[in-house]
Coordinates of C-alpha atoms in Angstrom, one line a residue:
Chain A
X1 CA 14.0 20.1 -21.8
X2 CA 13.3 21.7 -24.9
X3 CA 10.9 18.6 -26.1
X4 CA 9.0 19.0 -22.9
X5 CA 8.5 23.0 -23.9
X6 CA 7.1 22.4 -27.2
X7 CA 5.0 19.7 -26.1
X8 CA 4.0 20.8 -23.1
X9 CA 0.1 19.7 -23.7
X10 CA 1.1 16.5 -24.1
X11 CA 2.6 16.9 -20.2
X12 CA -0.7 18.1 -19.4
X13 CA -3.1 15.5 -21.0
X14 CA -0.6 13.3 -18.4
X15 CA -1.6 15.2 -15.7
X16 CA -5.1 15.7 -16.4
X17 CA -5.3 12.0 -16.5
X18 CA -3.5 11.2 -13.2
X19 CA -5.7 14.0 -11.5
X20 CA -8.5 12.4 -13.1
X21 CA -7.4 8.5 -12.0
X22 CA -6.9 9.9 -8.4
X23 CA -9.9 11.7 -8.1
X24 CA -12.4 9.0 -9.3
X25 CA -10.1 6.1 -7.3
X26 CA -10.3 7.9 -4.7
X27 CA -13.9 8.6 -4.1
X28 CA -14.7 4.7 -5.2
X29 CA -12.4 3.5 -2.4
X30 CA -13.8 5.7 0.0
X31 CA -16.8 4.4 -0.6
X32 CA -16.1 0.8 -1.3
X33 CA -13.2 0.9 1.6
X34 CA -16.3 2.8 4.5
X35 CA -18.8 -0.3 3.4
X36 CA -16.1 -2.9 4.3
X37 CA -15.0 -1.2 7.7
X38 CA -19.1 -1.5 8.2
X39 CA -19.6 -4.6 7.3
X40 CA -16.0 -5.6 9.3
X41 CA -17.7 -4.3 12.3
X42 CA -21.3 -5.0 11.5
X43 CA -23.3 -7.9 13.8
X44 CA -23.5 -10.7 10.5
X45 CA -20.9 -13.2 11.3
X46 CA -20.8 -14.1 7.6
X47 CA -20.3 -10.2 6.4
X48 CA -17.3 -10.0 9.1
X49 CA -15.4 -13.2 7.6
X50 CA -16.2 -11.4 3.8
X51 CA -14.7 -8.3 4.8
X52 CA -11.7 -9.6 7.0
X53 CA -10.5 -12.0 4.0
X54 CA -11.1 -9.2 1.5
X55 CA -9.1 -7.3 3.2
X56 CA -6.3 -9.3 4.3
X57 CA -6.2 -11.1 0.5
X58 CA -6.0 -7.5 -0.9
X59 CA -3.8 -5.9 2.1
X60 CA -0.6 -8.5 0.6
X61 CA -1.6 -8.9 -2.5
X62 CA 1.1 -6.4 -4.4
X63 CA -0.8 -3.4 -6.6
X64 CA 0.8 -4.9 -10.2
X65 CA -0.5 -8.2 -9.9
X66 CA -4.2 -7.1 -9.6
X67 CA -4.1 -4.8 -12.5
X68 CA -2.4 -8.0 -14.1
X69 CA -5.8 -9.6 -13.1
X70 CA -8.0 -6.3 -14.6
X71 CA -5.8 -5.6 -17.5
X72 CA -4.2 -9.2 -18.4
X73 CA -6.0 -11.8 -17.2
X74 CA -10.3 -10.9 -17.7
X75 CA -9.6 -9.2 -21.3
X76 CA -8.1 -13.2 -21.8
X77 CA -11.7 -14.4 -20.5
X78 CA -13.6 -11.8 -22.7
X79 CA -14.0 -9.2 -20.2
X80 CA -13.5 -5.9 -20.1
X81 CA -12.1 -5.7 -23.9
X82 CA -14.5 -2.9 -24.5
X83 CA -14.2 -0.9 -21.4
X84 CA -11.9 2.4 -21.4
X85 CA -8.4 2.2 -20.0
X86 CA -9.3 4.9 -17.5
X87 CA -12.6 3.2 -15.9
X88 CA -10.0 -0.7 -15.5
X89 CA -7.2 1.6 -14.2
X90 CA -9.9 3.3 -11.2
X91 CA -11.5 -0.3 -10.6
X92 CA -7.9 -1.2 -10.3
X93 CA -7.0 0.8 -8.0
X94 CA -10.0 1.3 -6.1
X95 CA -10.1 -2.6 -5.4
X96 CA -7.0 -2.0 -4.0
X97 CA -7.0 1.0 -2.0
X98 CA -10.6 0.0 -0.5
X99 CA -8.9 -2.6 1.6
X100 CA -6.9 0.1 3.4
X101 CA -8.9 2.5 3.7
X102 CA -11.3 0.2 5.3
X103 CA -8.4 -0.3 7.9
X104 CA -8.0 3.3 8.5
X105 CA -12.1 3.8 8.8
X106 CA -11.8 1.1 11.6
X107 CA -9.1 1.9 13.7
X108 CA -11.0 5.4 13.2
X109 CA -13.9 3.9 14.5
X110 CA -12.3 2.3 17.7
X111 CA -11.5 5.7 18.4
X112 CA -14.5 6.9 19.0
X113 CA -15.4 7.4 22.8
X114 CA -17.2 4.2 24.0
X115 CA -19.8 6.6 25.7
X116 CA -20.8 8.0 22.3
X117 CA -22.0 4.3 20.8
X118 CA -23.7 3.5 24.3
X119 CA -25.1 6.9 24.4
X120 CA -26.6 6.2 21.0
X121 CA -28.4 2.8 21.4
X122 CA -29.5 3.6 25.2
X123 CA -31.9 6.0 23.1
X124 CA -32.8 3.1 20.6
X125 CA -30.7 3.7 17.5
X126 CA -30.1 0.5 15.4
X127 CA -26.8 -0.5 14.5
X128 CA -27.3 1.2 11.2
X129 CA -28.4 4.5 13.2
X130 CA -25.6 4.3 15.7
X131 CA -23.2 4.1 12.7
X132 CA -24.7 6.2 10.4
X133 CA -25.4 8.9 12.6
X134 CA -23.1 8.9 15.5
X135 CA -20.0 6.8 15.3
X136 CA -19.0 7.8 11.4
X137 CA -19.7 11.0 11.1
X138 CA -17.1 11.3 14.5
X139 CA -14.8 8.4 13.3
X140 CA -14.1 10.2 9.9
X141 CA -12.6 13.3 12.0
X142 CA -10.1 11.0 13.7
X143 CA -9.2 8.8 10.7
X144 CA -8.5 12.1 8.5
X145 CA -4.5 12.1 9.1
X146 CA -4.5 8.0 8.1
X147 CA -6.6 8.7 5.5
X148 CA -4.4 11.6 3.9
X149 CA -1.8 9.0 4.1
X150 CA -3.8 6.3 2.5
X151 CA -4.9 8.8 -0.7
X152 CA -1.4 10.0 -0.8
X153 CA -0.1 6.3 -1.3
X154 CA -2.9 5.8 -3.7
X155 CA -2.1 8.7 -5.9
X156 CA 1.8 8.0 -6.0
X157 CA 0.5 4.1 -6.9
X158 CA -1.4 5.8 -9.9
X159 CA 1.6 5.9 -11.9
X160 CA 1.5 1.5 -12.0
X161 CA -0.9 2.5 -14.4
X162 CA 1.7 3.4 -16.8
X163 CA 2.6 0.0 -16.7
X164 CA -0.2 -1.2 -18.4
X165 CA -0.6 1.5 -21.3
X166 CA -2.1 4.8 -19.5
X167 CA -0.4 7.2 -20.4
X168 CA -0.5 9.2 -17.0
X169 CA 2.6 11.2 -16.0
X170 CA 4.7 8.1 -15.3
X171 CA 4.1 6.7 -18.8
X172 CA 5.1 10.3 -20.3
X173 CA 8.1 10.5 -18.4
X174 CA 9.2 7.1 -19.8
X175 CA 7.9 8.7 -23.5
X176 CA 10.3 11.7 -23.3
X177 CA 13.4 9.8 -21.5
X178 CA 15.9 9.6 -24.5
X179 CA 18.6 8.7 -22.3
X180 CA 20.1 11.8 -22.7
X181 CA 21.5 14.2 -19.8
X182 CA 18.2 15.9 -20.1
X183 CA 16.7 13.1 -18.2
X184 CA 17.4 14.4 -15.1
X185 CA 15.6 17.8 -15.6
X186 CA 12.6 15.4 -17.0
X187 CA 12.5 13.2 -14.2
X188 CA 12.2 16.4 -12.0
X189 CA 9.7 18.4 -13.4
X190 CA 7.5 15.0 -13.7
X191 CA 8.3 14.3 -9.7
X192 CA 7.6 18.1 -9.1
X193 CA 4.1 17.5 -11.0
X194 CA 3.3 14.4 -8.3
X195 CA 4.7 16.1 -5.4
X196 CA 2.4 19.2 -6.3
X197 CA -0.3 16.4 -5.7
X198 CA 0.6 14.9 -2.7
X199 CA 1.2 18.6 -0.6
X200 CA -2.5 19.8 -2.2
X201 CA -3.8 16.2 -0.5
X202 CA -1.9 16.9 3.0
X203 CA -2.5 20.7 3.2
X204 CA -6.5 19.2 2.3
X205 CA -6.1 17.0 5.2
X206 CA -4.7 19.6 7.7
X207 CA -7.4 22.2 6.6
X208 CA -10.0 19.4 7.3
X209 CA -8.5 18.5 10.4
X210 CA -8.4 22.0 11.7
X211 CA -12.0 22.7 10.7
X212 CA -13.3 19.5 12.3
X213 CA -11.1 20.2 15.4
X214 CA -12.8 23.0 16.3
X215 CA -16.7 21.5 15.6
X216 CA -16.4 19.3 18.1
Chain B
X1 CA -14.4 -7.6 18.9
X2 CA -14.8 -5.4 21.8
X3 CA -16.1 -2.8 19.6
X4 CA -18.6 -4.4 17.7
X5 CA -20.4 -5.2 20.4
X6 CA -20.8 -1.4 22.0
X7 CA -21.8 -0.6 18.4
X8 CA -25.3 -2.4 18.9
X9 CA -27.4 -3.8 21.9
X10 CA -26.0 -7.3 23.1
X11 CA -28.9 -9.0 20.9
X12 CA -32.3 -10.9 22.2
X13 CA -33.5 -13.8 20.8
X14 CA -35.1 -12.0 18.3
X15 CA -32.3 -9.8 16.6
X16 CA -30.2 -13.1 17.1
X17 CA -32.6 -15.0 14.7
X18 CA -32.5 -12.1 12.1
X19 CA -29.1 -11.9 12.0
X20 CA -28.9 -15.9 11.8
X21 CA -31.3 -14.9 8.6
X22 CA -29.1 -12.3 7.4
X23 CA -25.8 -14.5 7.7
X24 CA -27.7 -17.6 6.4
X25 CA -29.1 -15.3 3.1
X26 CA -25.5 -13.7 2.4
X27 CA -24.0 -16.9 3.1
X28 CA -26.3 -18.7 0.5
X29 CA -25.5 -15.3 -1.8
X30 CA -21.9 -15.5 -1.3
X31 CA -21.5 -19.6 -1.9
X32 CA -23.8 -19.1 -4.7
X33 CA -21.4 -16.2 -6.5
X34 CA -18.4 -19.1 -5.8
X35 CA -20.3 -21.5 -7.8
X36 CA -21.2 -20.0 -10.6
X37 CA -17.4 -18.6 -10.6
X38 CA -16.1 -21.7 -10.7
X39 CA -18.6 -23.2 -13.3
X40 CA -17.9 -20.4 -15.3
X41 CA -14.3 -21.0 -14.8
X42 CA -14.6 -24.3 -16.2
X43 CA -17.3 -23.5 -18.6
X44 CA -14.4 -21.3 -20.4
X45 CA -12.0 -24.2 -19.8
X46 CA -9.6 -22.2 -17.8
X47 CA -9.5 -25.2 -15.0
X48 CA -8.2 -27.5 -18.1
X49 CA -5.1 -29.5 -16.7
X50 CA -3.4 -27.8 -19.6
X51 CA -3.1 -24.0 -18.5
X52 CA -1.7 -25.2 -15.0
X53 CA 0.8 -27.9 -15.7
X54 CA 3.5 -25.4 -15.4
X55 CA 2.9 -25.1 -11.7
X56 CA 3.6 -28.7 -12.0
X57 CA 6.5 -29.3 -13.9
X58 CA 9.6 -29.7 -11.9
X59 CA 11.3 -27.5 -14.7
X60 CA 9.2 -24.7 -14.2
X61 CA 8.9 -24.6 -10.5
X62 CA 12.3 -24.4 -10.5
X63 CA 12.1 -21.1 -12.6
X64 CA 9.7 -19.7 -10.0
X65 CA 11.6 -20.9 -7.5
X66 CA 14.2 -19.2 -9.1
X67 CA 12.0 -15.9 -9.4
X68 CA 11.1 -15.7 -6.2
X69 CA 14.6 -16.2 -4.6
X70 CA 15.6 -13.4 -6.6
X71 CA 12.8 -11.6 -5.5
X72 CA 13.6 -11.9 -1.8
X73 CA 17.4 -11.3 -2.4
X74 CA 16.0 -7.9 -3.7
X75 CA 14.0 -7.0 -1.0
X76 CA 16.5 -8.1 1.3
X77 CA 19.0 -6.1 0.1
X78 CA 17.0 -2.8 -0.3
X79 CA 15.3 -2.9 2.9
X80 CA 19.2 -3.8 4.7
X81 CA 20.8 0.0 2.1
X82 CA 17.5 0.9 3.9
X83 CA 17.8 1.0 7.0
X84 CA 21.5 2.3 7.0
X85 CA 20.0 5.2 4.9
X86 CA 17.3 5.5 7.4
X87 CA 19.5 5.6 10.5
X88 CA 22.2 8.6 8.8
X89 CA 18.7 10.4 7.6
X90 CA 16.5 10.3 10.7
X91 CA 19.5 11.1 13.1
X92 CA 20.2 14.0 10.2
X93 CA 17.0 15.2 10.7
X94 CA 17.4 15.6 14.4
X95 CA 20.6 17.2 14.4
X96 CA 21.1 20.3 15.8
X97 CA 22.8 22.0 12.9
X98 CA 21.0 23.4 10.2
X99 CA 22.9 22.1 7.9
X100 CA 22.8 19.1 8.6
X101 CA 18.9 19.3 9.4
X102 CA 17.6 21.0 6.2
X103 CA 19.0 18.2 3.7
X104 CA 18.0 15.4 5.6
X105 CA 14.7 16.8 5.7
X106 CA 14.5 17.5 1.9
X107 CA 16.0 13.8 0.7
X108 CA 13.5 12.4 3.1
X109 CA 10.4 14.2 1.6
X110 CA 11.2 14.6 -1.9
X111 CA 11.9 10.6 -1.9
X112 CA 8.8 10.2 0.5
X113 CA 6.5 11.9 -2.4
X114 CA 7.8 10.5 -6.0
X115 CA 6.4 7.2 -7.1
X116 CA 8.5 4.2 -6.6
X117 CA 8.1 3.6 -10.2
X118 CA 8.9 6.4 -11.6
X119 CA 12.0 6.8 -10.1
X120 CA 13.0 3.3 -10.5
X121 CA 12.4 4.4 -14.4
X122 CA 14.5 7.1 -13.7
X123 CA 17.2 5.1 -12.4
X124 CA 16.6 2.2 -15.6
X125 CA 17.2 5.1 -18.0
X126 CA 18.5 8.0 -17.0
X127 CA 22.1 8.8 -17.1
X128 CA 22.5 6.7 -14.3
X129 CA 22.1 3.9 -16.8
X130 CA 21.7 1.0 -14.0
X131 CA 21.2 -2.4 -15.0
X132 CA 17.3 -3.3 -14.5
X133 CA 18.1 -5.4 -11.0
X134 CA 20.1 -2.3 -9.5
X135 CA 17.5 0.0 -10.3
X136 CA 14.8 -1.7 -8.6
X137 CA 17.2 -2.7 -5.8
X138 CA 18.4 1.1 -5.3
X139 CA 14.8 2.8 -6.2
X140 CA 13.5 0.6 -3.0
X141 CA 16.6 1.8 -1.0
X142 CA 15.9 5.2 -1.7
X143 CA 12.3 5.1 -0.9
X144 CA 12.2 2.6 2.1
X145 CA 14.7 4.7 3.5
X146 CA 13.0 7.8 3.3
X147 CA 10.4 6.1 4.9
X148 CA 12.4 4.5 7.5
X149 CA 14.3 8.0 8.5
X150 CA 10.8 9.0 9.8
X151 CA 11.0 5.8 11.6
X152 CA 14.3 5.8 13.1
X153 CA 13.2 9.8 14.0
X154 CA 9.9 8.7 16.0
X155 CA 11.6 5.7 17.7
X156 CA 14.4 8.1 19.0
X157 CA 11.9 10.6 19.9
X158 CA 10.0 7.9 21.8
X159 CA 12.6 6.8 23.5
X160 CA 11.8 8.3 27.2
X161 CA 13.9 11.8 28.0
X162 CA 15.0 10.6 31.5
X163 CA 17.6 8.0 29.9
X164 CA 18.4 11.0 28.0
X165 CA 19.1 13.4 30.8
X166 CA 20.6 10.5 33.0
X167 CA 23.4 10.1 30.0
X168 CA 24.0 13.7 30.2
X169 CA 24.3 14.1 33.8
X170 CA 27.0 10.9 33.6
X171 CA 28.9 13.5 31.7
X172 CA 28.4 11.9 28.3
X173 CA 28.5 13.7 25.0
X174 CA 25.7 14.3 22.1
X175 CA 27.2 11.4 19.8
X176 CA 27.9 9.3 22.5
X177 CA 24.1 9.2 23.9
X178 CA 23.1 8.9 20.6
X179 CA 24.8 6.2 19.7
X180 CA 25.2 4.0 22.9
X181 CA 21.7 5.3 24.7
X182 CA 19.3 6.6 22.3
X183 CA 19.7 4.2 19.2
X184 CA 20.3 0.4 21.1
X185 CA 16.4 1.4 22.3
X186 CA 14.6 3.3 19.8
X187 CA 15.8 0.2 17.3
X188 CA 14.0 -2.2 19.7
X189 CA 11.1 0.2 19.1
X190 CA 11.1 0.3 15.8
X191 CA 11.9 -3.4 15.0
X192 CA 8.2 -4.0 14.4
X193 CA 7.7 -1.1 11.6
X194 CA 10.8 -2.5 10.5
X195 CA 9.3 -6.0 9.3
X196 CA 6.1 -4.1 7.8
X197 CA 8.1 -2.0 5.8
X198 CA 10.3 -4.8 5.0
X199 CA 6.1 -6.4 3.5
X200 CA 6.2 -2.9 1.7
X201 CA 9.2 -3.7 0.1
X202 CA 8.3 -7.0 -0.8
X203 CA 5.2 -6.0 -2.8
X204 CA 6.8 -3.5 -4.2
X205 CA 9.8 -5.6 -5.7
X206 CA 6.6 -6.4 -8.0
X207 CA 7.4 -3.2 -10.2
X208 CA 10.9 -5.1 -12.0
X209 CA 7.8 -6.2 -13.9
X210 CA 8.5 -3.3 -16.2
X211 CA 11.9 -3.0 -16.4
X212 CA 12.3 -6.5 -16.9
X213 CA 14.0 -7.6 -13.9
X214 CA 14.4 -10.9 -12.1
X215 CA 11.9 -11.8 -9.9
X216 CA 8.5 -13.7 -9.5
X217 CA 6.6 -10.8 -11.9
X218 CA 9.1 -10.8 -15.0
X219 CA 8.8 -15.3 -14.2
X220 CA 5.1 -14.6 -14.2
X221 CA 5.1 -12.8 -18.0
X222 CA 7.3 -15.6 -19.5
X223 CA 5.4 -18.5 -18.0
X224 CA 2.4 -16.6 -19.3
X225 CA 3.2 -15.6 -23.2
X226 CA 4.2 -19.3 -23.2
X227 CA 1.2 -20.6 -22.2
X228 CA -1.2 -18.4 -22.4
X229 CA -2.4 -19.0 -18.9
X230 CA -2.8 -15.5 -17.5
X231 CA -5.5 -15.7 -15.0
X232 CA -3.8 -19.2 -13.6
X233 CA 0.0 -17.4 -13.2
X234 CA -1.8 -14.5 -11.9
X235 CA -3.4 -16.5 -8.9
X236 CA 0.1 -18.5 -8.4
X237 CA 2.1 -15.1 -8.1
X238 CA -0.9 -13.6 -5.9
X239 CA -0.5 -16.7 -3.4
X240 CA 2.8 -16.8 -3.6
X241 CA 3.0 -13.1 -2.4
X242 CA 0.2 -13.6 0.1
X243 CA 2.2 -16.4 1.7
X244 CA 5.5 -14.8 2.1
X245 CA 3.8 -11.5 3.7
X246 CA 1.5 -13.5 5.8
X247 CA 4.5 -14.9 7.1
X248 CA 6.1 -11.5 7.9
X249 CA 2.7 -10.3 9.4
X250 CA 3.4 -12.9 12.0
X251 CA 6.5 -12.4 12.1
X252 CA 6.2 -8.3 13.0
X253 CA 3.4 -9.6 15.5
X254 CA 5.3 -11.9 17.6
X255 CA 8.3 -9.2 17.6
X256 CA 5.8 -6.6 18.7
X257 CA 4.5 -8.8 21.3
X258 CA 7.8 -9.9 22.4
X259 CA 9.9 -6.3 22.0
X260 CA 7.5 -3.4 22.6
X261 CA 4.8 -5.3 24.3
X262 CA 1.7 -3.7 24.4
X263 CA 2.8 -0.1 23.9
X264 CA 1.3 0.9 20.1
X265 CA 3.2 1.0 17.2
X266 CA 5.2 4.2 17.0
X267 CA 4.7 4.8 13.1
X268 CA 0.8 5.6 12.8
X269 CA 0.7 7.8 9.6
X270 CA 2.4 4.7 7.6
X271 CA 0.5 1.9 8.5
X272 CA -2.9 2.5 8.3
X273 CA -3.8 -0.8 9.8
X274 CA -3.1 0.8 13.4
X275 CA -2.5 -1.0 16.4
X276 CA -1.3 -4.1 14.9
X277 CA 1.8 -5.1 12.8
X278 CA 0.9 -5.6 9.4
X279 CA 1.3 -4.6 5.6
X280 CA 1.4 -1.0 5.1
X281 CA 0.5 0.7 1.5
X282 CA 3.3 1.5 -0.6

């Protein structure tokens, strides 16, 4: 305990950098994972079959193996060797994530009331319109609670990171475990740090979910 | 593909040849990025016989197949501690005693919320000191059956209340329609989520990569610093993976199909591929 007292800013670089990994993962999939649910649902035959195997290649592929691909395998074939630790761990796990968020931004748009999507192209919207301005901006309200779930996952798969030299919260818990009885009070406060993360996302999601409730 | 086609006019002859155009351009962009992967691929000599005669050799194989038994045996074995931790947490959680209720609850979301890993590193070196394949196998227990208790407390919930009531009014008591009415068909409910989780569990076997436990990942790294084949193990262990849950997925399909029928999965919040059986996010 007392190790984590006096250095306590190095327990706060860890979570600085977990927020940070979150954060930035979590916008990139949202956007990466919102493209493949359009392109899943889109009219181009040859889109669909891109974004169904993506997604079904990433969906069982487990998390470790594709940062073995980022962190291992393309610094092997010259890649990346330059790039930051930070920017491979978000591509990591923004490659990832994508895939399911793309499944919750789909079932969330076969949610959306039938009416609404026929409504919208009996006044001439494209597809592009239709989506744009009707079904997503509807979809995202009913795809909030999977989402929450989906971010929450992601953030708790941040710590893999640690695997693979980031020194996020996982990786300092393993730097002050001295296999000592203290490891227990360690191992708390370092859950206590990610469960502070996952309540702010759910309370996020139920604050969204009540605004959007009554907007509708 | 009902959807997709209330998302935009059924299209005319026109539309239909731009969208031919469309799929024929990304179809010509999309073989093209292929190519040039796999002449770049060989260009850097990573398709040299070399760097993939260990998926090969006899020996070798044997080691993987090696790896990936024990991999299975892990999962197998968490996700069975699983579900009996599931069933004494979710029925916990629905008890009518507070204290009974309130610990349940706080097991289930305080394991629900830590990262698998951390806890499995918790486990590896902590003063429970357990060797590196018990600490994989009982971090996955304790998480899956967090998970699962959440389970187990929807299928009971959606099991309908006049069964319920009818067990009461035979004169039965609150264990016994628990145990002989409530559980036999929630766990036909919830054999489905079940399977999926049990895909969860698989992947997630994946983390003995760092505490150097058996399995397909830990086979992967010493196949690799041997041969310095990364990106070629990579691919084996990703296929290998994909195989085995692809196999599951139909697995949980034809069990949905066959047990539930076409009511929808009861856990929504975990899988976030609703409305079908398939591989949740850890």
């Amino acid at each position: 305990m007392d190790d984590l007292l006096d250095q306590y800013d190095l327990v706060l670089q860890a979570f600085w950098l977990t927020i940070q990994l979150s954060v930035l993962s979590g916008l990139c999939s949202l956007v990466l994972g919102t493209l493949l649910a359009a392109m899943r649902v889109g009219p181009v035959s040859v889109l669909r079959g891109v974004g169904t195997t993506y997604v079904t290649l990433v969906r069982n592929t487990p998390l470790l193996i594709i940062f073995v691909f980022i962190f291992v395998a393309a610094p092997n074939l010259g890649w990346f060797t330059d790039t930051a630790f930070l920017t491979l761990g978000v591509v990591t796990v923004s490659l990832y994530t994508s895939a399911f968020v793309c499944e919750a931004v789909r079932s969330g748009v076969n949610a959306v009331p039938l009416g609404q999507a026929e409504a919208a192209r009996a006044i001439g919207l494209t597809f592009a319109q239709t989506m744009g301005s009707v079904v997503l901006p509807q979809a995202f309200r009913a795809v909030v609670p999977p989402l929450a779930s989906v971010l929450i996952a992601m953030t708790k798969n941040t710590s893999i990171a640690a695997v693979f030299g980031l020194m996020e919260l996982t990786g300092r818990m393993r730097y002050f475990s001295n296999n000592s009885a203290d490891d227990t009070v360690i191992f708390l406060v370092f859950a206590a740090l990610y469960i502070v993360l996952v309540e702010l996302i759910s309370a996020g999601a139920i604050v969204l979910e009540r605004r959007w409730r009554a907007a509708r | 593909m009902n959807t997709s086609t209330v998302l935009f006019d059924t299209p005319g002859p026109r539309t239909r040849a731009r969208h031919r155009l469309y799929a024929l351009v990304s179809g010509v962009v999309l073989i093209g990025l292929l190519a040039w992967l796999v002449w770049y691929l060989y260009d850097q000599g990573e398709l040299e016989y070399d760097l993939w005669e260990p998926f090969l050799t006899p020996a070798y194989l044997e080691v993987l197949w090696q790896g990936l038994l024990d991999t299975l045996a892990m999962a197998v074995l968490a996700i069975l501690l699983a579900v009996v931790m599931g069933f004494v947490l979710g029925v916990g959680k629905l008890s009518d005693h507070r204290l009974v209720r309130w610990p349940s609850w706080l097991i289930v979301e305080f394991f629900r919320a830590v990262p698998l890993l951390l806890l499995i590193i918790f486990l590896f070196l902590g003063p429970a000191g357990l060797t590196s394949y018990w600490s994989v196998v009982v971090g996955l227990t304790l998480y899956n059956g967090a998970v699962l208790a959440e389970i187990t407390r929807a299928g009971v919930l959606a099991v309908p209340k006049g069964q319920v009531e009818a067990a009461y009014a035979l004169g039965m008591r609150k264990t016994q329609v628990m145990v002989s009415i409530q559980l036999p068909q929630a766990v036909k409910i919830m054999i489905p989520a079940i399977i999926s989780q049990c895909i969860v569990a698989l992947k997630d076997t994946s983390l003995g990569y760092y505490v150097l436990a058996p399995g397909l990942t830990t086979v992967g790294r010493q196949i690799w610093t041997e041969f310095g084949n990364q990106l070629q193990t990579a691919l084996v262990l990703a296929a290998t993976y994909i195989v085995c849950n692809l196999i599951l997925t139909a697995l949980a399909t034809w069990a949905q199909r066959r047990l539930v029928g076409e009511r929808k999965p009861i856990v929504h919040t975990i899988d976030p591929g609703m409305g079908q059986a398939g591989p949740g996010l850890s």
